């Protein structure tokens, strides 16, 4: 499943139930294929999820005339550290519903390895900011009359 990474988040805290500290790394991702969304919805409903639970997890969003579907994807710290915002991740994703009624999506793990098929980093890499205090870069003032005509 090809997913576009919108945001990387880390949630830290202490569990009220157990008192243990936790740190959850997740990706907020989106995809555009309606057929895939419909398959996910039918899969979750077959596991007992209601349409309200599914829409709380992910529902269609329209922006500039295009419909997309976004959701939170749990992943390992290994994957989290190696992907970047606005990159494209192709991975096997498992959708499940827990006993509390929450829907979770995570990358499939086989033999302690996440099933990531490919990753494409963002196309436009930026390596810094100007901060507004630097002069703009202007072309050199030397005129060149070396035109071929």
mmCIF file with all atom_site columns, C-alpha atoms in Angstrom:
data_model
loop_
_atom_site.group_PDB
_atom_site.id
_atom_site.type_symbol
_atom_site.label_atom_id
_atom_site.label_alt_id
_atom_site.label_comp_id
_atom_site.label_asym_id
_atom_site.label_entity_id
_atom_site.label_seq_id
_atom_site.pdbx_PDB_ins_code
_atom_site.Cartn_x
_atom_site.Cartn_y
_atom_site.Cartn_z
_atom_site.occupancy
_atom_site.B_iso_or_equiv
_atom_site.pdbx_formal_charge
_atom_site.auth_seq_id
_atom_site.auth_comp_id
_atom_site.auth_asym_id
_atom_site.auth_atom_id
_atom_site.pdbx_PDB_model_num
ATOM 1   C CA . UNK A 1 1   ? 0.000   0.000   0.000   1.00 0.00 ? 1   UNK A CA 1
ATOM 2   C CA . UNK A 1 2   ? 1.578   3.295   -1.116  1.00 0.00 ? 2   UNK A CA 1
ATOM 3   C CA . UNK A 1 3   ? 1.217   6.003   1.518   1.00 0.00 ? 3   UNK A CA 1
ATOM 4   C CA . UNK A 1 4   ? 2.228   9.662   1.421   1.00 0.00 ? 4   UNK A CA 1
ATOM 5   C CA . UNK A 1 5   ? 3.709   10.802  4.763   1.00 0.00 ? 5   UNK A CA 1
ATOM 6   C CA . UNK A 1 6   ? 2.052   14.008  5.950   1.00 0.00 ? 6   UNK A CA 1
ATOM 7   C CA . UNK A 1 7   ? 3.508   14.235  9.445   1.00 0.00 ? 7   UNK A CA 1
ATOM 8   C CA . UNK A 1 8   ? 5.723   12.403  11.925  1.00 0.00 ? 8   UNK A CA 1
ATOM 9   C CA . UNK A 1 9   ? 4.625   12.445  15.577  1.00 0.00 ? 9   UNK A CA 1
ATOM 10  C CA . UNK A 1 10  ? 5.965   11.181  18.882  1.00 0.00 ? 10  UNK A CA 1
ATOM 11  C CA . UNK A 1 11  ? 3.584   10.823  21.810  1.00 0.00 ? 11  UNK A CA 1
ATOM 12  C CA . UNK A 1 12  ? 5.139   10.379  25.255  1.00 0.00 ? 12  UNK A CA 1
ATOM 13  C CA . UNK A 1 13  ? 3.505   10.012  28.624  1.00 0.00 ? 13  UNK A CA 1
ATOM 14  C CA . UNK A 1 14  ? 2.722   7.786   31.562  1.00 0.00 ? 14  UNK A CA 1
ATOM 15  C CA . UNK A 1 15  ? -0.080  5.235   31.408  1.00 0.00 ? 15  UNK A CA 1
ATOM 16  C CA . UNK A 1 16  ? -2.810  5.997   33.942  1.00 0.00 ? 16  UNK A CA 1
ATOM 17  C CA . UNK A 1 17  ? -3.694  2.322   34.109  1.00 0.00 ? 17  UNK A CA 1
ATOM 18  C CA . UNK A 1 18  ? -0.225  0.804   34.616  1.00 0.00 ? 18  UNK A CA 1
ATOM 19  C CA . UNK A 1 19  ? 1.905   3.769   35.641  1.00 0.00 ? 19  UNK A CA 1
ATOM 20  C CA . UNK A 1 20  ? 4.509   2.855   33.012  1.00 0.00 ? 20  UNK A CA 1
ATOM 21  C CA . UNK A 1 21  ? 6.125   5.434   30.751  1.00 0.00 ? 21  UNK A CA 1
ATOM 22  C CA . UNK A 1 22  ? 5.456   5.079   27.032  1.00 0.00 ? 22  UNK A CA 1
ATOM 23  C CA . UNK A 1 23  ? 6.707   6.573   23.789  1.00 0.00 ? 23  UNK A CA 1
ATOM 24  C CA . UNK A 1 24  ? 4.738   6.016   20.583  1.00 0.00 ? 24  UNK A CA 1
ATOM 25  C CA . UNK A 1 25  ? 6.232   6.964   17.225  1.00 0.00 ? 25  UNK A CA 1
ATOM 26  C CA . UNK A 1 26  ? 3.701   7.187   14.430  1.00 0.00 ? 26  UNK A CA 1
ATOM 27  C CA . UNK A 1 27  ? 3.236   8.579   10.972  1.00 0.00 ? 27  UNK A CA 1
ATOM 28  C CA . UNK A 1 28  ? 0.193   10.467  9.751   1.00 0.00 ? 28  UNK A CA 1
ATOM 29  C CA . UNK A 1 29  ? -0.260  9.233   6.189   1.00 0.00 ? 29  UNK A CA 1
ATOM 30  C CA . UNK A 1 30  ? -2.695  9.517   3.295   1.00 0.00 ? 30  UNK A CA 1
ATOM 31  C CA . UNK A 1 31  ? -3.667  7.679   0.141   1.00 0.00 ? 31  UNK A CA 1
ATOM 32  C CA . UNK A 1 32  ? -6.049  8.491   -2.725  1.00 0.00 ? 32  UNK A CA 1
ATOM 33  C CA . UNK A 1 33  ? -7.497  5.172   -3.941  1.00 0.00 ? 33  UNK A CA 1
ATOM 34  C CA . UNK A 1 34  ? -11.226 4.845   -3.176  1.00 0.00 ? 34  UNK A CA 1
ATOM 35  C CA . UNK A 1 35  ? -11.214 1.083   -3.873  1.00 0.00 ? 35  UNK A CA 1
ATOM 36  C CA . UNK A 1 36  ? -8.571  0.500   -1.203  1.00 0.00 ? 36  UNK A CA 1
ATOM 37  C CA . UNK A 1 37  ? -10.540 2.594   1.303   1.00 0.00 ? 37  UNK A CA 1
ATOM 38  C CA . UNK A 1 38  ? -13.671 0.554   0.600   1.00 0.00 ? 38  UNK A CA 1
ATOM 39  C CA . UNK A 1 39  ? -11.721 -2.693  1.152   1.00 0.00 ? 39  UNK A CA 1
ATOM 40  C CA . UNK A 1 40  ? -10.386 -1.357  4.469   1.00 0.00 ? 40  UNK A CA 1
ATOM 41  C CA . UNK A 1 41  ? -13.916 -0.361  5.568   1.00 0.00 ? 41  UNK A CA 1
ATOM 42  C CA . UNK A 1 42  ? -15.358 -3.774  4.694   1.00 0.00 ? 42  UNK A CA 1
ATOM 43  C CA . UNK A 1 43  ? -12.432 -5.550  6.428   1.00 0.00 ? 43  UNK A CA 1
ATOM 44  C CA . UNK A 1 44  ? -12.938 -3.514  9.620   1.00 0.00 ? 44  UNK A CA 1
ATOM 45  C CA . UNK A 1 45  ? -16.705 -4.035  9.552   1.00 0.00 ? 45  UNK A CA 1
ATOM 46  C CA . UNK A 1 46  ? -16.133 -7.798  9.217   1.00 0.00 ? 46  UNK A CA 1
ATOM 47  C CA . UNK A 1 47  ? -14.094 -7.549  12.438  1.00 0.00 ? 47  UNK A CA 1
ATOM 48  C CA . UNK A 1 48  ? -17.014 -5.841  14.207  1.00 0.00 ? 48  UNK A CA 1
ATOM 49  C CA . UNK A 1 49  ? -16.229 -2.139  13.693  1.00 0.00 ? 49  UNK A CA 1
ATOM 50  C CA . UNK A 1 50  ? -19.118 0.265   13.200  1.00 0.00 ? 50  UNK A CA 1
ATOM 51  C CA . UNK A 1 51  ? -19.113 2.905   10.480  1.00 0.00 ? 51  UNK A CA 1
ATOM 52  C CA . UNK A 1 52  ? -18.713 5.550   13.237  1.00 0.00 ? 52  UNK A CA 1
ATOM 53  C CA . UNK A 1 53  ? -15.544 3.833   14.475  1.00 0.00 ? 53  UNK A CA 1
ATOM 54  C CA . UNK A 1 54  ? -14.200 3.629   10.924  1.00 0.00 ? 54  UNK A CA 1
ATOM 55  C CA . UNK A 1 55  ? -14.922 7.306   10.254  1.00 0.00 ? 55  UNK A CA 1
ATOM 56  C CA . UNK A 1 56  ? -13.260 8.266   13.536  1.00 0.00 ? 56  UNK A CA 1
ATOM 57  C CA . UNK A 1 57  ? -10.161 6.424   12.301  1.00 0.00 ? 57  UNK A CA 1
ATOM 58  C CA . UNK A 1 58  ? -10.246 7.682   8.708   1.00 0.00 ? 58  UNK A CA 1
ATOM 59  C CA . UNK A 1 59  ? -12.836 9.255   6.475   1.00 0.00 ? 59  UNK A CA 1
ATOM 60  C CA . UNK A 1 60  ? -12.755 10.848  3.033   1.00 0.00 ? 60  UNK A CA 1
ATOM 61  C CA . UNK A 1 61  ? -11.381 14.394  2.903   1.00 0.00 ? 61  UNK A CA 1
ATOM 62  C CA . UNK A 1 62  ? -11.638 16.684  -0.109  1.00 0.00 ? 62  UNK A CA 1
ATOM 63  C CA . UNK A 1 63  ? -8.975  19.267  -0.945  1.00 0.00 ? 63  UNK A CA 1
ATOM 64  C CA . UNK A 1 64  ? -8.709  21.086  -4.278  1.00 0.00 ? 64  UNK A CA 1
ATOM 65  C CA . UNK A 1 65  ? -11.215 18.711  -5.823  1.00 0.00 ? 65  UNK A CA 1
ATOM 66  C CA . UNK A 1 66  ? -9.274  15.566  -4.871  1.00 0.00 ? 66  UNK A CA 1
ATOM 67  C CA . UNK A 1 67  ? -10.478 13.068  -2.286  1.00 0.00 ? 67  UNK A CA 1
ATOM 68  C CA . UNK A 1 68  ? -7.926  11.450  0.003   1.00 0.00 ? 68  UNK A CA 1
ATOM 69  C CA . UNK A 1 69  ? -8.016  9.220   3.063   1.00 0.00 ? 69  UNK A CA 1
ATOM 70  C CA . UNK A 1 70  ? -5.678  9.915   6.001   1.00 0.00 ? 70  UNK A CA 1
ATOM 71  C CA . UNK A 1 71  ? -4.914  7.951   9.170   1.00 0.00 ? 71  UNK A CA 1
ATOM 72  C CA . UNK A 1 72  ? -2.291  7.373   11.835  1.00 0.00 ? 72  UNK A CA 1
ATOM 73  C CA . UNK A 1 73  ? 0.149   4.546   11.084  1.00 0.00 ? 73  UNK A CA 1
ATOM 74  C CA . UNK A 1 74  ? 2.093   2.945   13.932  1.00 0.00 ? 74  UNK A CA 1
ATOM 75  C CA . UNK A 1 75  ? 5.616   1.903   13.040  1.00 0.00 ? 75  UNK A CA 1
ATOM 76  C CA . UNK A 1 76  ? 8.870   0.925   14.691  1.00 0.00 ? 76  UNK A CA 1
ATOM 77  C CA . UNK A 1 77  ? 11.477  3.477   15.710  1.00 0.00 ? 77  UNK A CA 1
ATOM 78  C CA . UNK A 1 78  ? 13.673  1.931   13.004  1.00 0.00 ? 78  UNK A CA 1
ATOM 79  C CA . UNK A 1 79  ? 11.239  2.928   10.246  1.00 0.00 ? 79  UNK A CA 1
ATOM 80  C CA . UNK A 1 80  ? 10.290  6.207   11.939  1.00 0.00 ? 80  UNK A CA 1
ATOM 81  C CA . UNK A 1 81  ? 13.944  7.342   11.972  1.00 0.00 ? 81  UNK A CA 1
ATOM 82  C CA . UNK A 1 82  ? 14.501  6.481   8.305   1.00 0.00 ? 82  UNK A CA 1
ATOM 83  C CA . UNK A 1 83  ? 11.527  8.155   6.649   1.00 0.00 ? 83  UNK A CA 1
ATOM 84  C CA . UNK A 1 84  ? 10.895  11.856  6.104   1.00 0.00 ? 84  UNK A CA 1
ATOM 85  C CA . UNK A 1 85  ? 7.816   14.036  5.990   1.00 0.00 ? 85  UNK A CA 1
ATOM 86  C CA . UNK A 1 86  ? 6.387   14.226  2.442   1.00 0.00 ? 86  UNK A CA 1
ATOM 87  C CA . UNK A 1 87  ? 8.077   10.977  1.404   1.00 0.00 ? 87  UNK A CA 1
ATOM 88  C CA . UNK A 1 88  ? 6.184   8.001   -0.040  1.00 0.00 ? 88  UNK A CA 1
ATOM 89  C CA . UNK A 1 89  ? 6.204   4.701   1.837   1.00 0.00 ? 89  UNK A CA 1
ATOM 90  C CA . UNK A 1 90  ? 5.056   1.444   0.241   1.00 0.00 ? 90  UNK A CA 1
ATOM 91  C CA . UNK A 1 91  ? 4.394   -1.099  2.997   1.00 0.00 ? 91  UNK A CA 1
ATOM 92  C CA . UNK A 1 92  ? 2.121   -3.962  4.023   1.00 0.00 ? 92  UNK A CA 1
ATOM 93  C CA . UNK A 1 93  ? -0.343  -2.443  6.500   1.00 0.00 ? 93  UNK A CA 1
ATOM 94  C CA . UNK A 1 94  ? -2.492  -4.350  9.002   1.00 0.00 ? 94  UNK A CA 1
ATOM 95  C CA . UNK A 1 95  ? -5.781  -2.781  10.133  1.00 0.00 ? 95  UNK A CA 1
ATOM 96  C CA . UNK A 1 96  ? -7.280  -4.124  13.353  1.00 0.00 ? 96  UNK A CA 1
ATOM 97  C CA . UNK A 1 97  ? -9.718  -3.155  16.092  1.00 0.00 ? 97  UNK A CA 1
ATOM 98  C CA . UNK A 1 98  ? -8.780  -3.615  19.754  1.00 0.00 ? 98  UNK A CA 1
ATOM 99  C CA . UNK A 1 99  ? -10.977 -4.599  22.716  1.00 0.00 ? 99  UNK A CA 1
ATOM 100 C CA . UNK A 1 100 ? -11.567 -0.938  23.606  1.00 0.00 ? 100 UNK A CA 1
ATOM 101 C CA . UNK A 1 101 ? -13.033 -0.301  20.141  1.00 0.00 ? 101 UNK A CA 1
ATOM 102 C CA . UNK A 1 102 ? -10.126 1.673   18.704  1.00 0.00 ? 102 UNK A CA 1
ATOM 103 C CA . UNK A 1 103 ? -8.899  0.972   15.198  1.00 0.00 ? 103 UNK A CA 1
ATOM 104 C CA . UNK A 1 104 ? -5.141  0.655   14.769  1.00 0.00 ? 104 UNK A CA 1
ATOM 105 C CA . UNK A 1 105 ? -3.025  0.531   11.637  1.00 0.00 ? 105 UNK A CA 1
ATOM 106 C CA . UNK A 1 106 ? 0.526   -0.768  11.736  1.00 0.00 ? 106 UNK A CA 1
ATOM 107 C CA . UNK A 1 107 ? 3.152   -2.040  9.344   1.00 0.00 ? 107 UNK A CA 1
ATOM 108 C CA . UNK A 1 108 ? 3.163   -5.840  9.167   1.00 0.00 ? 108 UNK A CA 1
ATOM 109 C CA . UNK A 1 109 ? 6.124   -7.471  10.956  1.00 0.00 ? 109 UNK A CA 1
ATOM 110 C CA . UNK A 1 110 ? 7.549   -10.835 9.844   1.00 0.00 ? 110 UNK A CA 1
ATOM 111 C CA . UNK A 1 111 ? 10.600  -12.329 11.597  1.00 0.00 ? 111 UNK A CA 1
ATOM 112 C CA . UNK A 1 112 ? 11.237  -9.036  13.437  1.00 0.00 ? 112 UNK A CA 1
ATOM 113 C CA . UNK A 1 113 ? 11.341  -7.092  10.158  1.00 0.00 ? 113 UNK A CA 1
ATOM 114 C CA . UNK A 1 114 ? 8.728   -4.602  8.992   1.00 0.00 ? 114 UNK A CA 1
ATOM 115 C CA . UNK A 1 115 ? 7.323   -5.387  5.564   1.00 0.00 ? 115 UNK A CA 1
ATOM 116 C CA . UNK A 1 116 ? 8.366   -2.194  3.761   1.00 0.00 ? 116 UNK A CA 1
ATOM 117 C CA . UNK A 1 117 ? 8.421   -2.680  -0.010  1.00 0.00 ? 117 UNK A CA 1
ATOM 118 C CA . UNK A 1 118 ? 9.950   0.676   -0.946  1.00 0.00 ? 118 UNK A CA 1
ATOM 119 C CA . UNK A 1 119 ? 10.473  4.244   0.176   1.00 0.00 ? 119 UNK A CA 1
ATOM 120 C CA . UNK A 1 120 ? 10.842  7.381   -1.929  1.00 0.00 ? 120 UNK A CA 1
ATOM 121 C CA . UNK A 1 121 ? 12.211  10.461  -0.133  1.00 0.00 ? 121 UNK A CA 1
ATOM 122 C CA . UNK A 1 122 ? 10.552  13.827  -0.749  1.00 0.00 ? 122 UNK A CA 1
ATOM 123 C CA . UNK A 1 123 ? 11.315  15.240  -4.197  1.00 0.00 ? 123 UNK A CA 1
ATOM 124 C CA . UNK A 1 124 ? 12.230  18.762  -3.117  1.00 0.00 ? 124 UNK A CA 1
ATOM 125 C CA . UNK A 1 125 ? 14.942  18.549  -0.504  1.00 0.00 ? 125 UNK A CA 1
ATOM 126 C CA . UNK A 1 126 ? 15.621  21.772  1.374   1.00 0.00 ? 126 UNK A CA 1
ATOM 127 C CA . UNK A 1 127 ? 18.855  22.037  3.304   1.00 0.00 ? 127 UNK A CA 1
ATOM 128 C CA . UNK A 1 128 ? 18.373  25.259  5.231   1.00 0.00 ? 128 UNK A CA 1
ATOM 129 C CA . UNK A 1 129 ? 16.687  28.609  5.754   1.00 0.00 ? 129 UNK A CA 1
ATOM 130 C CA . UNK A 1 130 ? 17.946  32.106  5.076   1.00 0.00 ? 130 UNK A CA 1
ATOM 131 C CA . UNK A 1 131 ? 16.427  33.590  8.221   1.00 0.00 ? 131 UNK A CA 1
ATOM 132 C CA . UNK A 1 132 ? 15.703  36.843  6.391   1.00 0.00 ? 132 UNK A CA 1
ATOM 133 C CA . UNK A 1 133 ? 18.967  38.445  7.546   1.00 0.00 ? 133 UNK A CA 1
ATOM 134 C CA . UNK A 1 134 ? 20.987  37.503  4.498   1.00 0.00 ? 134 UNK A CA 1
ATOM 135 C CA . UNK A 1 135 ? 21.162  39.432  1.256   1.00 0.00 ? 135 UNK A CA 1
ATOM 136 C CA . UNK A 1 136 ? 19.370  37.803  -1.651  1.00 0.00 ? 136 UNK A CA 1
ATOM 137 C CA . UNK A 1 137 ? 21.505  35.968  -4.157  1.00 0.00 ? 137 UNK A CA 1
ATOM 138 C CA . UNK A 1 138 ? 21.671  38.043  -7.341  1.00 0.00 ? 138 UNK A CA 1
ATOM 139 C CA . UNK A 1 139 ? 23.249  37.147  -10.673 1.00 0.00 ? 139 UNK A CA 1
ATOM 140 C CA . UNK A 1 140 ? 26.718  38.554  -11.232 1.00 0.00 ? 140 UNK A CA 1
ATOM 141 C CA . UNK A 1 141 ? 26.829  42.029  -12.731 1.00 0.00 ? 141 UNK A CA 1
ATOM 142 C CA . UNK A 1 142 ? 29.266  40.993  -15.422 1.00 0.00 ? 142 UNK A CA 1
ATOM 143 C CA . UNK A 1 143 ? 27.446  41.030  -18.702 1.00 0.00 ? 143 UNK A CA 1
ATOM 144 C CA . UNK A 1 144 ? 28.256  38.237  -21.035 1.00 0.00 ? 144 UNK A CA 1
ATOM 145 C CA . UNK A 1 145 ? 27.902  38.829  -24.727 1.00 0.00 ? 145 UNK A CA 1
ATOM 146 C CA . UNK A 1 146 ? 28.776  35.283  -25.629 1.00 0.00 ? 146 UNK A CA 1
ATOM 147 C CA . UNK A 1 147 ? 25.503  34.504  -27.281 1.00 0.00 ? 147 UNK A CA 1
ATOM 148 C CA . UNK A 1 148 ? 25.684  32.097  -30.228 1.00 0.00 ? 148 UNK A CA 1
ATOM 149 C CA . UNK A 1 149 ? 23.780  34.479  -32.533 1.00 0.00 ? 149 UNK A CA 1
#
